Short mmCIF file of C-alpha atoms and ligand atoms in Angstrom, two decimals:
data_model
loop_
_atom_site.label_atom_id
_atom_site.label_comp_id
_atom_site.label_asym_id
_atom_site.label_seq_id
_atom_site.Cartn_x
_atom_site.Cartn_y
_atom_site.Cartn_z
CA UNK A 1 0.00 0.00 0.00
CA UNK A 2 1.92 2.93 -1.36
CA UNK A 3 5.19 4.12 0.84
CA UNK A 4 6.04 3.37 4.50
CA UNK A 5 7.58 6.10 6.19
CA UNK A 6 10.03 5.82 9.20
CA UNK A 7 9.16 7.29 12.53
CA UNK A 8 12.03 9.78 12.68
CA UNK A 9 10.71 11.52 9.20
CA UNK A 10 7.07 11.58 10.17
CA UNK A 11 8.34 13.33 13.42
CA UNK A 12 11.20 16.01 12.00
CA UNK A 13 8.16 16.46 9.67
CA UNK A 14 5.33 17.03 12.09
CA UNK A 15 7.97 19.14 14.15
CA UNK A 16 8.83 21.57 11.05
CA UNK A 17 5.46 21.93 10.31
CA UNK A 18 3.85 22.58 13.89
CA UNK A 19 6.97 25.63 14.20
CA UNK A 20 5.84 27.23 10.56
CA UNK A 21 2.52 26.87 12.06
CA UNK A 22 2.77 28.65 15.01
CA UNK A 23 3.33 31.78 13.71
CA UNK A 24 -0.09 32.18 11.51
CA UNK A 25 -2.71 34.01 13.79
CA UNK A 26 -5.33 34.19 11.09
CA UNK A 27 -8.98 33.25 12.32
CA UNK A 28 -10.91 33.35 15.50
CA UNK A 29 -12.34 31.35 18.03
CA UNK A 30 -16.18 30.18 16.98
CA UNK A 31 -18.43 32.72 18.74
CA UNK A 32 -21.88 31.21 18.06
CA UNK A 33 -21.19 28.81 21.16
CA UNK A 34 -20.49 31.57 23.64
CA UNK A 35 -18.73 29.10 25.53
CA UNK A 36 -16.05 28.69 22.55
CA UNK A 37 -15.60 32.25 22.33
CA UNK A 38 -13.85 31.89 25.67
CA UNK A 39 -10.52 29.76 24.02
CA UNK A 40 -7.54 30.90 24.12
CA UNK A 41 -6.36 31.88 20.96
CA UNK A 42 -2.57 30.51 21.39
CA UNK A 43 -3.21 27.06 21.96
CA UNK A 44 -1.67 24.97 19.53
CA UNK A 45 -1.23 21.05 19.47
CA UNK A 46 -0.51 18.67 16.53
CA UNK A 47 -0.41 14.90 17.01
CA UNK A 48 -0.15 11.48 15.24
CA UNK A 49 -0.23 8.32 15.81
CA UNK A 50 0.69 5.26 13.56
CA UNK A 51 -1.28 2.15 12.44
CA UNK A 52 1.15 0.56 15.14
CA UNK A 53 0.66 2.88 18.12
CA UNK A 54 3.42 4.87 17.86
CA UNK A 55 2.52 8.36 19.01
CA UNK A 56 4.02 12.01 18.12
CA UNK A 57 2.92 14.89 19.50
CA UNK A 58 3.36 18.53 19.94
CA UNK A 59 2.31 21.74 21.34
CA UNK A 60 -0.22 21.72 23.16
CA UNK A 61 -0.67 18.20 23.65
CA UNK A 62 -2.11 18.47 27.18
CA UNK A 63 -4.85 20.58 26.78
CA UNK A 64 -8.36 19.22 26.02
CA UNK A 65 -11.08 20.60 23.30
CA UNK A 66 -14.76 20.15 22.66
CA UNK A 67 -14.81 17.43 19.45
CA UNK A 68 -17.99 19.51 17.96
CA UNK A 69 -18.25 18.36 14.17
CA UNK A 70 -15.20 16.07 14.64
CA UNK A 71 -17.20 13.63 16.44
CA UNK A 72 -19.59 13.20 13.58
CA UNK A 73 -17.72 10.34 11.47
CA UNK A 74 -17.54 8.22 14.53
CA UNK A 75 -21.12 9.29 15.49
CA UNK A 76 -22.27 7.84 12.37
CA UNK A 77 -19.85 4.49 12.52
CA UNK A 78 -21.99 3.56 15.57
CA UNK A 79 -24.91 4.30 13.99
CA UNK A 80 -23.80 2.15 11.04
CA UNK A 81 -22.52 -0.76 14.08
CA UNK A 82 -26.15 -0.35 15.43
CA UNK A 83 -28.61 -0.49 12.54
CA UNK A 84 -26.80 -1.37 9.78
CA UNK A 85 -26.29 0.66 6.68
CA UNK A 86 -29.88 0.29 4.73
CA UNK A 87 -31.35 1.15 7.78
CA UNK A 88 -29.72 3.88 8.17
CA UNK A 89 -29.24 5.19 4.82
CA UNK A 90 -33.16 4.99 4.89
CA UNK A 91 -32.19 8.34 7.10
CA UNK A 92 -29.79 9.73 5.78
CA UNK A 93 -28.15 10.97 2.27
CA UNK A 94 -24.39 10.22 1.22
CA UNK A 95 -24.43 13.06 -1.47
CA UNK A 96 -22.07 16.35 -0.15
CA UNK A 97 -23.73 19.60 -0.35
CA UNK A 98 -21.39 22.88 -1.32
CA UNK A 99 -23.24 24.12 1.91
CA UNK A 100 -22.16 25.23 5.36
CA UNK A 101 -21.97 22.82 8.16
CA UNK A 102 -25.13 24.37 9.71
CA UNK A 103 -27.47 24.79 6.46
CA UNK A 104 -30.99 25.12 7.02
CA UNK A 105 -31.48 23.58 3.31
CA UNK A 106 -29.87 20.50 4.28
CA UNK A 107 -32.59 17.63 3.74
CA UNK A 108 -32.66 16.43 0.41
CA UNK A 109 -35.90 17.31 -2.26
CA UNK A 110 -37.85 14.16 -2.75
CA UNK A 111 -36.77 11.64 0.27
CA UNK A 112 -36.52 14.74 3.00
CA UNK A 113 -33.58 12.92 4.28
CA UNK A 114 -30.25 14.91 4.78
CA UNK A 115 -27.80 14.98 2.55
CA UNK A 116 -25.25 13.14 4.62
CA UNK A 117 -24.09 12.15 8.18
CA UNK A 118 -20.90 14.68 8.42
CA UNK A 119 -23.60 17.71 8.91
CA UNK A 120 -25.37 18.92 11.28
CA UNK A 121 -28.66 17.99 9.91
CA UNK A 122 -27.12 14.36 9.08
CA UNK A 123 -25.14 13.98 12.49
CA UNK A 124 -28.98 15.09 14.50
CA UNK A 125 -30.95 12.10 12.52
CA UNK A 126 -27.96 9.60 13.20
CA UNK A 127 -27.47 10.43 17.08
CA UNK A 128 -31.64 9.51 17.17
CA UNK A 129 -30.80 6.16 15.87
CA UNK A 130 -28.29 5.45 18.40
CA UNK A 131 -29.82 2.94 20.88
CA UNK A 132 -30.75 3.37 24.41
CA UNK A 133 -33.84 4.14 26.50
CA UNK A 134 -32.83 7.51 27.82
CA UNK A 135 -30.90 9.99 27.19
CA UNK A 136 -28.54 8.82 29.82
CA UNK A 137 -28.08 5.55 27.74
CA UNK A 138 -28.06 6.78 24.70
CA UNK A 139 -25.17 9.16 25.88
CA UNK A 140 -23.12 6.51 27.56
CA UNK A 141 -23.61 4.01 24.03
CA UNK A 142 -21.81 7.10 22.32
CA UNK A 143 -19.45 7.72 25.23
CA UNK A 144 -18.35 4.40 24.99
CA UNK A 145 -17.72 3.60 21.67
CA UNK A 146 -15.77 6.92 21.68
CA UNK A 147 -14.08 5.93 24.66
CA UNK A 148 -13.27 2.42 22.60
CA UNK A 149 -12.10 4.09 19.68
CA UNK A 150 -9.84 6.09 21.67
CA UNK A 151 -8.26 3.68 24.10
CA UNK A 152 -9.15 5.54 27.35
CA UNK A 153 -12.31 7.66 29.33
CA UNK A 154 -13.58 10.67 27.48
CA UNK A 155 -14.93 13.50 29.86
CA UNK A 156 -18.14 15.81 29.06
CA UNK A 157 -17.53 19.94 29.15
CA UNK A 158 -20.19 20.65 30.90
CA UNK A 159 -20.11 23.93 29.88
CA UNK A 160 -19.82 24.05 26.39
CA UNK A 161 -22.91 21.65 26.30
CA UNK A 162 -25.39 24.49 28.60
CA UNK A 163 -23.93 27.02 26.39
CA UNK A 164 -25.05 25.05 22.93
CA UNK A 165 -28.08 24.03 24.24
CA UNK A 166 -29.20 27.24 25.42
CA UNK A 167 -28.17 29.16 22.07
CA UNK A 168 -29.32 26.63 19.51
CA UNK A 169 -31.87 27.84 17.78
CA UNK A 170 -30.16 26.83 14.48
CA UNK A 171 -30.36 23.07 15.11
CA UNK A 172 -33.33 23.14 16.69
CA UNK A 173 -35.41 24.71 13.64
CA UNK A 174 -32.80 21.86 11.15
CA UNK A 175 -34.72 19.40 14.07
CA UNK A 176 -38.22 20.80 13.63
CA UNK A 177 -38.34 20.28 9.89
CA UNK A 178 -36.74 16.48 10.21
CA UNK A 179 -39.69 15.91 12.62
CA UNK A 180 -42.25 17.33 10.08
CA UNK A 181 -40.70 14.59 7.24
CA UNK A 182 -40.74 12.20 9.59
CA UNK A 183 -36.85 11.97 8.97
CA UNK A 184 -36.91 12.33 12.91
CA UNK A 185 -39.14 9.97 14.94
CA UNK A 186 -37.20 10.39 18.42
CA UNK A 187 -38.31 13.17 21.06
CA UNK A 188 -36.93 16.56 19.58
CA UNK A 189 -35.66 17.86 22.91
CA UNK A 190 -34.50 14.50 24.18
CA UNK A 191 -32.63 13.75 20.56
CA UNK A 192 -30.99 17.86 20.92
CA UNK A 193 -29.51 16.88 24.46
CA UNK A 194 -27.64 13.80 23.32
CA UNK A 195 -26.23 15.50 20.20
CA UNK A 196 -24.92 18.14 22.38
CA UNK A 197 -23.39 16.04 24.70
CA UNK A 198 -21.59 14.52 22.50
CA UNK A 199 -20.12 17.02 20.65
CA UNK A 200 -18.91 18.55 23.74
CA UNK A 201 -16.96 15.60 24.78
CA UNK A 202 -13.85 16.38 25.45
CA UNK A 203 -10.16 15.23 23.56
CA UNK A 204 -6.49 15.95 23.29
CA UNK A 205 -5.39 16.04 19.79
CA UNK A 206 -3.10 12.94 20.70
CA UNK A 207 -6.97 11.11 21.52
CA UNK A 208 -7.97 12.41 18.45
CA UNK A 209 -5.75 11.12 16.37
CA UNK A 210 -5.55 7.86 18.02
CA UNK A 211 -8.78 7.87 17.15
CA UNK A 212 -8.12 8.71 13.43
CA UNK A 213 -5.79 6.01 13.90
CA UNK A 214 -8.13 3.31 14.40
CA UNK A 215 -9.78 4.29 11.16
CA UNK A 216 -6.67 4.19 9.50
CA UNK A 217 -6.10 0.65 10.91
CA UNK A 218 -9.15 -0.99 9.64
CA UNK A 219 -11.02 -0.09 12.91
CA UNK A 220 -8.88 -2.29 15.06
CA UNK A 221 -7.47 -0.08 18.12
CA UNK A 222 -3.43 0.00 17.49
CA UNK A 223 -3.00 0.46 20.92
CA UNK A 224 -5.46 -2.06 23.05
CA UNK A 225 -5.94 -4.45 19.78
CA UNK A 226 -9.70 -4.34 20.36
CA UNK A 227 -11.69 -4.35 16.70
CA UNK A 228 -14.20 -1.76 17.39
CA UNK A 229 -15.66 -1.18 14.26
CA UNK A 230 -15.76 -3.67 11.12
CA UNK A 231 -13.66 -2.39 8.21
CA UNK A 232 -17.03 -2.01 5.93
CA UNK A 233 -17.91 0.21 8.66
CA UNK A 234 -14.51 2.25 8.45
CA UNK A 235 -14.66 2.56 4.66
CA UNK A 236 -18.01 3.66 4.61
CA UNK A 237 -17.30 6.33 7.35
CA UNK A 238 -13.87 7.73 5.54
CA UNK A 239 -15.57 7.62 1.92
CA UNK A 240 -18.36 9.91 3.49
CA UNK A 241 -15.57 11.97 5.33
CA UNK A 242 -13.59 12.49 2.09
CA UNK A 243 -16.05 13.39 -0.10
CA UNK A 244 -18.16 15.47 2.96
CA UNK A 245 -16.22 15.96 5.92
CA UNK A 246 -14.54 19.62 5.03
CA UNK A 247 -18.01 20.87 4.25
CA UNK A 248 -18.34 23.86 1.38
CA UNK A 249 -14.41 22.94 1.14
CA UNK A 250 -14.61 19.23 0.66
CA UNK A 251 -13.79 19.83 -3.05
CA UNK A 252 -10.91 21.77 -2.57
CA UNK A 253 -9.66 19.43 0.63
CA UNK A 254 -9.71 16.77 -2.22
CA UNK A 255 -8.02 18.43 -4.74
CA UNK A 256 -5.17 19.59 -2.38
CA UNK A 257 -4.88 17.43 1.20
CA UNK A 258 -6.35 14.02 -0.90
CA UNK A 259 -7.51 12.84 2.92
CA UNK A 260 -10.12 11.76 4.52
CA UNK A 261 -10.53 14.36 7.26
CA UNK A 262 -13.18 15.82 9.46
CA UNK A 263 -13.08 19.31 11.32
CA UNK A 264 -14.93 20.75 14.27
CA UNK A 265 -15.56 24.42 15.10
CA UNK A 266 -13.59 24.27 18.51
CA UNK A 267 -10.76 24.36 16.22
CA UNK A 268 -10.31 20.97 16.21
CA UNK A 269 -9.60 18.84 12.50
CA UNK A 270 -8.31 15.55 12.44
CA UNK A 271 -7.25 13.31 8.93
CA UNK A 272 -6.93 9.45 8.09
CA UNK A 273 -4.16 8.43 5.63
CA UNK A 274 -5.46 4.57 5.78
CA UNK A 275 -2.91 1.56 6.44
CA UNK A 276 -0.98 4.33 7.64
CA UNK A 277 -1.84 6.70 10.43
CA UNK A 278 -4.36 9.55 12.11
CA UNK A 279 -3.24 12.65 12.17
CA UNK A 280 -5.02 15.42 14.61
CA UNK A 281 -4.85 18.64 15.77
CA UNK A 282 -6.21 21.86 17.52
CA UNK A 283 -5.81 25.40 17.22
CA UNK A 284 -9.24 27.59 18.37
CA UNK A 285 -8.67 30.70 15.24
CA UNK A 286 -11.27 28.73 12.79
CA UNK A 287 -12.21 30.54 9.01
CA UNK A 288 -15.30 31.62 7.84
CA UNK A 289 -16.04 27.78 7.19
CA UNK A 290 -15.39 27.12 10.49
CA UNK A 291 -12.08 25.02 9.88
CA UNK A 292 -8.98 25.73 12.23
CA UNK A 293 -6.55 28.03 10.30
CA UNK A 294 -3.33 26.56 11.76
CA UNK A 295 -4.51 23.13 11.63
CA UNK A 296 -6.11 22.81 8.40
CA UNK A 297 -2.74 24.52 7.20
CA UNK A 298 -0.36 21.90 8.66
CA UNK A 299 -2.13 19.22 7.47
CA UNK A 300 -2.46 20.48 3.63
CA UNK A 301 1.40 20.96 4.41
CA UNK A 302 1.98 17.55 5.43
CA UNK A 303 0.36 15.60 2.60
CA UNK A 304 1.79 17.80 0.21
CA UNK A 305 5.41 16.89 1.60
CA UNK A 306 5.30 13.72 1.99
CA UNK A 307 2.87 13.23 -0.59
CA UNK A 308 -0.09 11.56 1.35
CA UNK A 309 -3.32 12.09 -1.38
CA UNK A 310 -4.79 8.60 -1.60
CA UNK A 311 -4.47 8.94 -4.87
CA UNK A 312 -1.02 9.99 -5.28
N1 LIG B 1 -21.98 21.51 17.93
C1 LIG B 1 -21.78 22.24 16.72
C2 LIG B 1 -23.10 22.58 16.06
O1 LIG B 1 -23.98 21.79 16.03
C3 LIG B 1 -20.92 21.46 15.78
C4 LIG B 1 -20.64 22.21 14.49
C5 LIG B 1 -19.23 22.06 13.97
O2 LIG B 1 -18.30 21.73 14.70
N2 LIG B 1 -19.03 22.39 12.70
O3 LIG B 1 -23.29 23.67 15.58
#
């Protein structure tokens, strides 16, 4: 499968890149959250970590974010693990949409459904297929397979989830028209609280992109060994992240990074390069499409470097 690199070069690489890095200061933190408006605008980590568990990180690599839009791939791979993919493809698109993350037109013409699972529209519908007969349970099944994915507990920022929840009209209007087309058969409210609990989870980039990691390694954990997702689950999830997972930017992510890759508006992006290794990191100054400057940046830097595009 294409090149192997050795640990040193991914590592002076990462290094190099994560110093150039640190000197752009374009973007801010996401306001729309007030909670995220609070970040601190210096914080900086890169990480990655290999198909065999090796780990490289740095920065930053202590401080912990909110996953927001990043957790949306693996949101949808338990989805996927718990009602298999007609089911729930009966509820959601795989077409991208040239649209924001946040789109009110987001539900497709004839079949109401939205367009796909890395949106916000998308990510709503798949957390209400997520089993469990509370919120509570529903929470912990997400929780846990995050945790899984990851290799170790996963806190919730309390915070950030009262300050979404309060302020979301947005999502909750996306909600009220899912409801209407039936896309939506779960409680509204009850649906709302799980989503934003689990976006406000909280990660390190190195979690991240261990988590990345077990998507690039089939969905087999490189560090505990534990398969916790099949790979037709994993290939499913990363052909919906590259063709969907950089939003009104997935085009251009193709045509230049040629990854796999997801993005949150905590500042948070993370990219698979498959067989290989997940690559992660977290910098709060997002753009106008609510990617992290910095982050975004080093990772278009990377795979140009060392040549990553999957189809390179
Ligand atoms: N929780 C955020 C929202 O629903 C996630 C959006 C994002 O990270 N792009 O608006």
């Amino acid at each position: 499968m294409g090149q192997s690199f050795s640990s040193t070069l991914l590592k002076q690489e990462l290094e190099k890149i994560f110093v150039s890095q640190q000197k752009n200061q374009q973007g801010h933190p996401a306001t729309y959250i007030p909670e995220l408006a609070k970040a601190n605008r210096d914080h900086f980590s890169l990480a990655l970590v290999t198909t065999q568990g090796e780990v490289f990180a740095f920065g930053d690599k202590e401080v912990h974010f909110t996953m927001q839009s990043t957790s949306k791939p693996f949101l949808y791979s338990l989805a996927l693990k718990t009602k298999g993919p007609a089911f729930v493809h009966s509820k959601v698109g795989v077409e991208p949409t040239g649209e924001a993350f946040n789109s009110i037109i987001e539900l497709e013409e004839k079949s109401h459904r939205p367009f796909n699972p890395m949106i916000n529209s998308g990510a709503i519908a798949t957390t209400s297929l997520i089993a469990g007969d509370s919120t509570d349970e529903k929470f912990i099944a997400i929780q846990s397979h995050f945790q899984e994915l990851a290799g170790k507990s996963l806190e919730l920022d309390e915070k950030v989830y009262l300050s979404e929840k309060a302020t979301a009209h947005r999502n909750r209007a996306i909600s009220y028209l899912m409801k209407y087309f039936n896309v939506l058969e779960e409680d509204i409210e009850e649906t709302l609280d799980v989503y934003f609990r689990q976006c406000s989870l909280l990660v390190t980039s190195v979690d991240l992109a261990m988590m990345a990691a077990t998507l690039a390694n089939k969905g087999r954990q490189p560090q505990t060994g534990k398969q916790v997702l099949s790979p037709e689950e994993v290939s499913r999830t990363l052909s919906l992240m590259f063709t969907c997972g950089m939003y009104d930017s997935a085009g251009e992510w193709a045509f230049n990074v040629g990854l796999p890759a997801k993005s949150g508006v905590s500042g948070a992006v993370f990219a698979v390069v498959p067989g290989k290794f997940g690559i992660a990191g977290f910098s709060p100054n997002i753009d106008d499409k609510g990617h992290s400057y910095r982050v975004s940046e080093a990772i278009k830097e990377f795979s140009k470097i060392l040549n990553l595009s999957i189809f390179s």
